[in-house]
Amino acid sequence: MTKKIALSGASGQMGRVLRPALLQRGVALRSAGGRQALQPLVEGEDVMHGDLCDPAVVDRLLAGVDVLIHLAGTSVERPLPEIIDNNLRGLVEVYEGARRQGVRRVVFASSNHAIGMYPVAERLRLDCALRPDGFYGLSKAWGEALARMYWDQHGIESVCVRIGSCLARPTEPRHLSTWFGHEDLLHFIDRCIQAPPLGFLVVWGVSANTRSWWDNRGAEALGYVPRQNAEDYAAEILAGPNPLDAVGRHFQGGSFAAMHYTRGEIAADGR
Ligand code: 15L
């Protein structure tokens, strides 16, 4: 049976990459923008927009849907009230809507900022303790726990993808570890749509970077096999400037980790 896929956050940075690519692959897609209407990319495209804190909007997005790719929400550090509305309240409305509409699986866009306070010297497994680097990262930690609860209580599957730096190409030294290339993103989402029942799964959204900090062992059931590697750009990137200060270079969250940091200077050796 053809699966119906919903994409929230379709006008965001990743949504703008995914929407045309999924349409081109013939995926039965419904795309949602936020405040502004989406212009159809192809004739008759199933598009909508609205505030996901409104249950009626969520029901419109999720009616008849098998898998929701949920990218909507605040995607950077912002004042707490905005984060609470978009990433906490909004996410509850989305999962409640998934329950009402019988959505089988949600792909939840978590972030590396849920673990951003780990030093770059550490290698992380999927079961590492969460160490958010701000209110945004904290909202992603909360979102992962919420996703877990909806699996445990209501049997709604979730793939929580801790996205690194999803860009067409890496542009700074940190990205040599965090890059999530667009080809890998498309393959990843394809696996999230196709994979057999997974229950609740956390996975790093990262390419096969030689300098990666993140180990995806334990997520094999998804069948995600990245092929891109930021190392292909290393010589060029390392010859250029590093925009991060000493604090940002020390922590995996980079500039997000440095934003509110008051513990003092990190020593020159990065420790
Ligand atoms: C994120 O979670 C952000 O949404 C994105 O804008 C980047 O900052 C990315 O993390 C990153 O850490 O590079």
Tab-separated table of C-alpha atoms and ligand atoms in Angstrom:
chain	number	residue	atom	x	y	z
A	1	MET	CA	0.000	0.000	0.000
A	2	THR	CA	1.261	3.507	-0.821
A	3	LYS	CA	2.317	5.337	2.298
A	4	LYS	CA	1.178	8.908	2.895
A	5	ILE	CA	3.959	11.069	4.310
A	6	ALA	CA	3.550	14.439	6.022
A	7	LEU	CA	6.373	16.963	6.189
A	8	SER	CA	6.203	19.808	8.714
A	9	GLY	CA	8.643	22.694	8.557
A	10	ALA	CA	8.603	22.435	4.758
A	11	SER	CA	9.780	26.027	4.316
A	12	GLY	CA	12.735	25.613	6.686
A	13	GLN	CA	16.362	24.914	5.801
A	14	MET	CA	15.979	21.122	5.643
A	15	GLY	CA	12.376	21.178	4.428
A	16	ARG	CA	13.443	23.106	1.345
A	17	VAL	CA	15.843	20.283	0.501
A	18	LEU	CA	13.525	17.406	1.341
A	19	ARG	CA	10.250	18.571	-0.173
A	20	PRO	CA	11.300	18.727	-3.852
A	21	ALA	CA	13.418	15.583	-3.498
A	22	LEU	CA	10.559	13.544	-2.020
A	23	LEU	CA	8.140	14.831	-4.644
A	24	GLN	CA	10.605	13.893	-7.339
A	25	ARG	CA	10.765	10.373	-5.940
A	26	GLY	CA	7.003	10.067	-6.234
A	27	VAL	CA	6.358	10.046	-2.470
A	28	ALA	CA	2.710	10.781	-1.596
A	29	LEU	CA	3.546	13.918	0.343
A	30	ARG	CA	1.629	16.546	2.296
A	31	SER	CA	3.828	19.520	3.137
A	32	ALA	CA	3.105	22.111	5.783
A	33	GLY	CA	4.606	25.555	6.142
A	34	GLY	CA	4.257	27.767	9.189
A	35	ARG	CA	2.789	31.255	8.921
A	36	GLN	CA	3.092	31.656	5.157
A	37	ALA	CA	1.303	29.625	2.497
A	38	LEU	CA	3.505	27.279	0.462
A	39	GLN	CA	3.388	27.726	-3.284
A	40	PRO	CA	2.850	24.322	-4.946
A	41	LEU	CA	5.988	23.007	-6.659
A	42	VAL	CA	3.967	20.729	-8.913
A	43	GLU	CA	0.364	20.921	-10.043
A	44	GLY	CA	-2.050	19.634	-7.440
A	45	GLU	CA	0.600	19.348	-4.719
A	46	ASP	CA	-0.876	18.665	-1.270
A	47	VAL	CA	0.241	21.741	0.709
A	48	MET	CA	-1.029	23.579	3.755
A	49	HIS	CA	0.193	25.920	6.455
A	50	GLY	CA	-0.719	26.995	9.959
A	51	ASP	CA	0.207	26.980	13.610
A	52	LEU	CA	0.870	23.468	14.922
A	53	CYS	CA	-0.207	24.563	18.396
A	54	ASP	CA	-3.747	24.474	16.939
A	55	PRO	CA	-5.181	20.915	17.036
A	56	ALA	CA	-7.358	21.599	13.970
A	57	VAL	CA	-4.238	22.461	11.941
A	58	VAL	CA	-2.481	19.334	13.217
A	59	ASP	CA	-5.471	17.185	12.272
A	60	ARG	CA	-5.398	18.624	8.742
A	61	LEU	CA	-1.711	17.805	8.478
A	62	LEU	CA	-2.012	14.261	9.796
A	63	ALA	CA	-5.310	12.923	8.406
A	64	GLY	CA	-4.578	9.692	6.542
A	65	VAL	CA	-0.827	9.926	7.210
A	66	ASP	CA	1.428	6.920	7.946
A	67	VAL	CA	4.700	8.718	8.690
A	68	LEU	CA	5.266	12.307	9.824
A	69	ILE	CA	8.636	13.928	9.214
A	70	HIS	CA	8.494	16.610	11.862
A	71	LEU	CA	10.965	19.391	11.162
A	72	ALA	CA	8.838	22.332	12.341
A	73	GLY	CA	9.802	24.310	15.416
A	74	THR	CA	12.482	26.705	16.543
A	75	SER	CA	15.826	25.449	15.257
A	76	VAL	CA	18.273	27.756	17.030
A	77	GLU	CA	18.776	29.209	20.492
A	78	ARG	CA	15.955	31.664	21.254
A	79	PRO	CA	14.306	33.171	24.336
A	80	LEU	CA	12.586	30.565	26.483
A	81	PRO	CA	8.942	31.585	25.806
A	82	GLU	CA	9.395	31.016	22.058
A	83	ILE	CA	11.061	27.651	22.662
A	84	ILE	CA	8.261	26.614	25.025
A	85	ASP	CA	5.551	27.510	22.492
A	86	ASN	CA	7.129	26.031	19.390
A	87	ASN	CA	9.154	23.094	20.675
A	88	LEU	CA	7.336	21.981	23.823
A	89	ARG	CA	3.656	22.884	23.414
A	90	GLY	CA	3.788	22.433	19.648
A	91	LEU	CA	5.342	18.987	19.976
A	92	VAL	CA	2.686	17.810	22.419
A	93	GLU	CA	0.010	18.949	19.951
A	94	VAL	CA	1.754	17.077	17.147
A	95	TYR	CA	1.986	13.803	19.103
A	96	GLU	CA	-1.604	14.179	20.339
A	97	GLY	CA	-2.640	14.672	16.717
A	98	ALA	CA	-0.628	11.600	15.721
A	99	ARG	CA	-2.567	9.649	18.329
A	100	ARG	CA	-5.941	10.943	17.126
A	101	GLN	CA	-5.122	10.309	13.467
A	102	GLY	CA	-3.430	6.912	13.882
A	103	VAL	CA	-0.017	8.025	12.550
A	104	ARG	CA	2.296	5.023	12.798
A	105	ARG	CA	5.701	6.724	12.948
A	106	VAL	CA	7.125	10.178	13.676
A	107	VAL	CA	10.597	11.237	12.585
A	108	PHE	CA	11.469	13.812	15.224
A	109	ALA	CA	14.170	16.337	14.330
A	110	SER	CA	16.251	16.299	17.494
A	111	SER	CA	19.661	17.962	17.487
A	112	ASN	CA	23.273	17.562	18.477
A	113	HIS	CA	22.572	20.475	20.833
A	114	ALA	CA	20.873	17.975	23.146
A	115	ILE	CA	24.435	16.781	23.881
A	116	GLY	CA	26.358	19.964	23.048
A	117	MET	CA	28.148	20.289	26.398
A	118	TYR	CA	30.328	17.196	25.808
A	119	PRO	CA	33.908	18.147	25.002
A	120	VAL	CA	34.980	17.444	21.438
A	121	ALA	CA	37.537	14.977	22.820
A	122	GLU	CA	34.735	12.542	23.754
A	123	ARG	CA	33.202	9.930	21.445
A	124	LEU	CA	29.508	9.368	22.094
A	125	ARG	CA	27.348	6.284	21.800
A	126	LEU	CA	23.601	6.518	21.331
A	127	ASP	CA	22.930	5.822	24.995
A	128	CYS	CA	25.086	8.686	26.310
A	129	ALA	CA	23.550	10.946	28.935
A	130	LEU	CA	22.010	14.126	27.554
A	131	ARG	CA	24.019	17.331	28.098
A	132	PRO	CA	22.097	20.164	26.401
A	133	ASP	CA	23.909	23.386	25.565
A	134	GLY	CA	20.993	25.858	25.921
A	135	PHE	CA	17.211	26.125	25.992
A	136	TYR	CA	17.038	24.923	22.394
A	137	GLY	CA	19.085	21.793	23.157
A	138	LEU	CA	17.051	21.300	26.302
A	139	SER	CA	13.847	21.359	24.232
A	140	LYS	CA	15.285	18.571	22.058
A	141	ALA	CA	16.135	16.500	25.151
A	142	TRP	CA	12.541	17.022	26.284
A	143	GLY	CA	11.266	16.109	22.808
A	144	GLU	CA	13.181	12.818	22.821
A	145	ALA	CA	11.653	11.968	26.207
A	146	LEU	CA	8.199	12.907	24.907
A	147	ALA	CA	8.687	10.662	21.865
A	148	ARG	CA	9.674	7.822	24.196
A	149	MET	CA	6.544	8.374	26.269
A	150	TYR	CA	4.252	8.210	23.219
A	151	TRP	CA	5.851	4.916	22.202
A	152	ASP	CA	5.585	3.467	25.694
A	153	GLN	CA	2.031	4.679	26.297
A	154	HIS	CA	0.444	4.762	22.850
A	155	GLY	CA	2.612	2.656	20.537
A	156	ILE	CA	3.510	5.555	18.216
A	157	GLU	CA	6.954	4.843	16.789
A	158	SER	CA	9.600	7.559	16.741
A	159	VAL	CA	12.948	7.974	15.092
A	160	CYS	CA	14.658	10.788	17.009
A	161	VAL	CA	17.409	12.036	14.757
A	162	ARG	CA	20.109	14.050	16.498
A	163	ILE	CA	20.979	16.154	13.507
A	164	GLY	CA	24.525	17.430	13.192
A	165	SER	CA	25.096	20.209	10.615
A	166	CYS	CA	22.810	19.580	7.660
A	167	LEU	CA	24.358	21.535	4.805
A	168	ALA	CA	25.084	21.118	1.113
A	169	ARG	CA	28.766	21.054	2.083
A	170	PRO	CA	30.835	21.599	5.241
A	171	THR	CA	32.196	25.132	5.599
A	172	GLU	CA	34.148	25.265	8.888
A	173	PRO	CA	36.391	22.969	10.984
A	174	ARG	CA	33.589	21.831	13.355
A	175	HIS	CA	31.655	20.500	10.362
A	176	LEU	CA	34.438	17.988	9.696
A	177	SER	CA	32.861	16.130	12.639
A	178	THR	CA	29.203	17.217	12.453
A	179	TRP	CA	28.359	17.367	8.737
A	180	PHE	CA	25.146	15.666	7.554
A	181	GLY	CA	25.259	15.857	3.754
A	182	HIS	CA	22.112	16.222	1.689
A	183	GLU	CA	22.498	12.899	-0.134
A	184	ASP	CA	22.828	11.156	3.214
A	185	LEU	CA	19.828	13.094	4.533
A	186	LEU	CA	17.682	11.854	1.645
A	187	HIS	CA	18.830	8.282	2.136
A	188	PHE	CA	18.189	8.644	5.891
A	189	ILE	CA	14.611	9.879	5.370
A	190	ASP	CA	14.021	7.155	2.819
A	191	ARG	CA	15.009	4.583	5.463
A	192	CYS	CA	12.730	6.270	8.025
A	193	ILE	CA	9.836	5.813	5.597
A	194	GLN	CA	10.694	2.260	4.504
A	195	ALA	CA	12.190	0.573	7.565
A	196	PRO	CA	10.200	-2.201	9.267
A	197	PRO	CA	8.828	-1.565	12.784
A	198	LEU	CA	11.501	0.099	14.951
A	199	GLY	CA	9.678	1.142	18.111
A	200	PHE	CA	11.572	4.023	19.649
A	201	LEU	CA	14.954	4.784	18.159
A	202	VAL	CA	17.536	7.511	18.672
A	203	VAL	CA	20.081	7.920	15.897
A	204	TRP	CA	22.792	10.416	14.996
A	205	GLY	CA	21.991	12.361	11.825
A	206	VAL	CA	25.522	12.549	10.538
A	207	SER	CA	27.500	11.553	7.472
A	208	ALA	CA	30.358	9.037	7.439
A	209	ASN	CA	32.828	11.694	8.599
A	210	THR	CA	36.330	10.468	9.401
A	211	ARG	CA	36.382	12.874	12.392
A	212	SER	CA	32.842	12.126	13.632
A	213	TRP	CA	32.244	12.228	17.401
A	214	TRP	CA	29.130	10.061	17.159
A	215	ASP	CA	28.746	6.301	16.952
A	216	ASN	CA	25.522	4.920	15.449
A	217	ARG	CA	25.976	1.354	16.694
A	218	GLY	CA	22.582	0.223	17.970
A	219	ALA	CA	20.581	1.863	15.182
A	220	GLU	CA	21.301	-0.782	12.511
A	221	ALA	CA	17.604	-1.701	12.224
A	222	LEU	CA	17.055	1.582	10.392
A	223	GLY	CA	19.420	0.538	7.606
A	224	TYR	CA	21.046	3.984	7.374
A	225	VAL	CA	24.436	3.663	5.697
A	226	PRO	CA	25.941	7.129	5.100
A	227	ARG	CA	28.268	7.635	2.165
A	228	GLN	CA	29.344	11.274	2.356
A	229	ASN	CA	32.457	12.281	4.301
A	230	ALA	CA	33.389	15.852	5.280
A	231	GLU	CA	37.032	14.807	5.061
A	232	ASP	CA	36.795	15.329	1.301
A	233	TYR	CA	36.730	19.065	2.116
A	234	ALA	CA	39.259	19.020	4.974
A	235	ALA	CA	42.267	20.545	3.233
A	236	GLU	CA	40.240	23.501	1.975
A	237	ILE	CA	38.438	24.051	5.292
A	238	LEU	CA	41.536	23.778	7.476
A	239	ALA	CA	43.323	26.322	5.292
A	240	GLY	CA	40.572	28.843	6.120
A	241	PRO	CA	39.504	30.588	9.338
A	242	ASN	CA	37.787	28.914	12.302
A	243	PRO	CA	34.841	31.097	13.388
A	244	LEU	CA	34.635	29.514	16.864
A	245	ASP	CA	36.198	30.979	20.003
A	246	ALA	CA	38.050	28.804	22.545
A	247	VAL	CA	34.843	27.767	24.319
A	248	GLY	CA	33.092	26.928	21.067
A	249	ARG	CA	36.053	24.832	19.955
A	250	HIS	CA	36.044	22.899	23.212
A	251	PHE	CA	32.419	21.727	23.189
A	252	GLN	CA	30.571	19.653	20.603
A	253	GLY	CA	27.774	22.241	20.419
A	254	GLY	CA	30.244	24.853	19.146
A	255	SER	CA	28.872	28.413	19.222
A	256	PHE	CA	25.626	27.276	20.904
A	257	ALA	CA	27.659	25.918	23.837
A	258	ALA	CA	29.640	29.143	24.052
A	259	MET	CA	26.625	31.484	23.967
A	260	HIS	CA	25.686	31.440	27.648
A	261	TYR	CA	28.920	30.036	29.091
A	262	THR	CA	30.144	31.796	32.255
A	263	ARG	CA	32.547	29.256	33.789
A	264	GLY	CA	35.592	31.150	32.592
A	265	GLU	CA	38.210	30.666	29.932
A	266	ILE	CA	38.978	27.230	28.587
A	267	ALA	CA	42.731	26.635	28.652
A	268	ALA	CA	44.615	27.056	25.390
A	269	ASP	CA	44.978	23.270	25.016
A	270	GLY	CA	41.195	23.075	24.842
A	271	ARG	CA	40.770	21.295	28.225
B	1	15L	C1	21.130	22.775	14.830
B	1	15L	O1	20.416	22.127	15.595
B	1	15L	C2	20.611	23.968	14.120
B	1	15L	O2	19.245	23.853	13.794
B	1	15L	C3	21.423	24.320	12.900
B	1	15L	O3	21.084	25.651	12.519
B	1	15L	C4	22.933	24.200	13.154
B	1	15L	O4	23.343	25.155	14.081
B	1	15L	C5	23.257	22.826	13.671
B	1	15L	O5	22.462	22.485	14.783
B	1	15L	C6	24.742	22.675	14.061
B	1	15L	O6	25.023	22.339	15.213
B	1	15L	O7	25.582	22.885	13.195
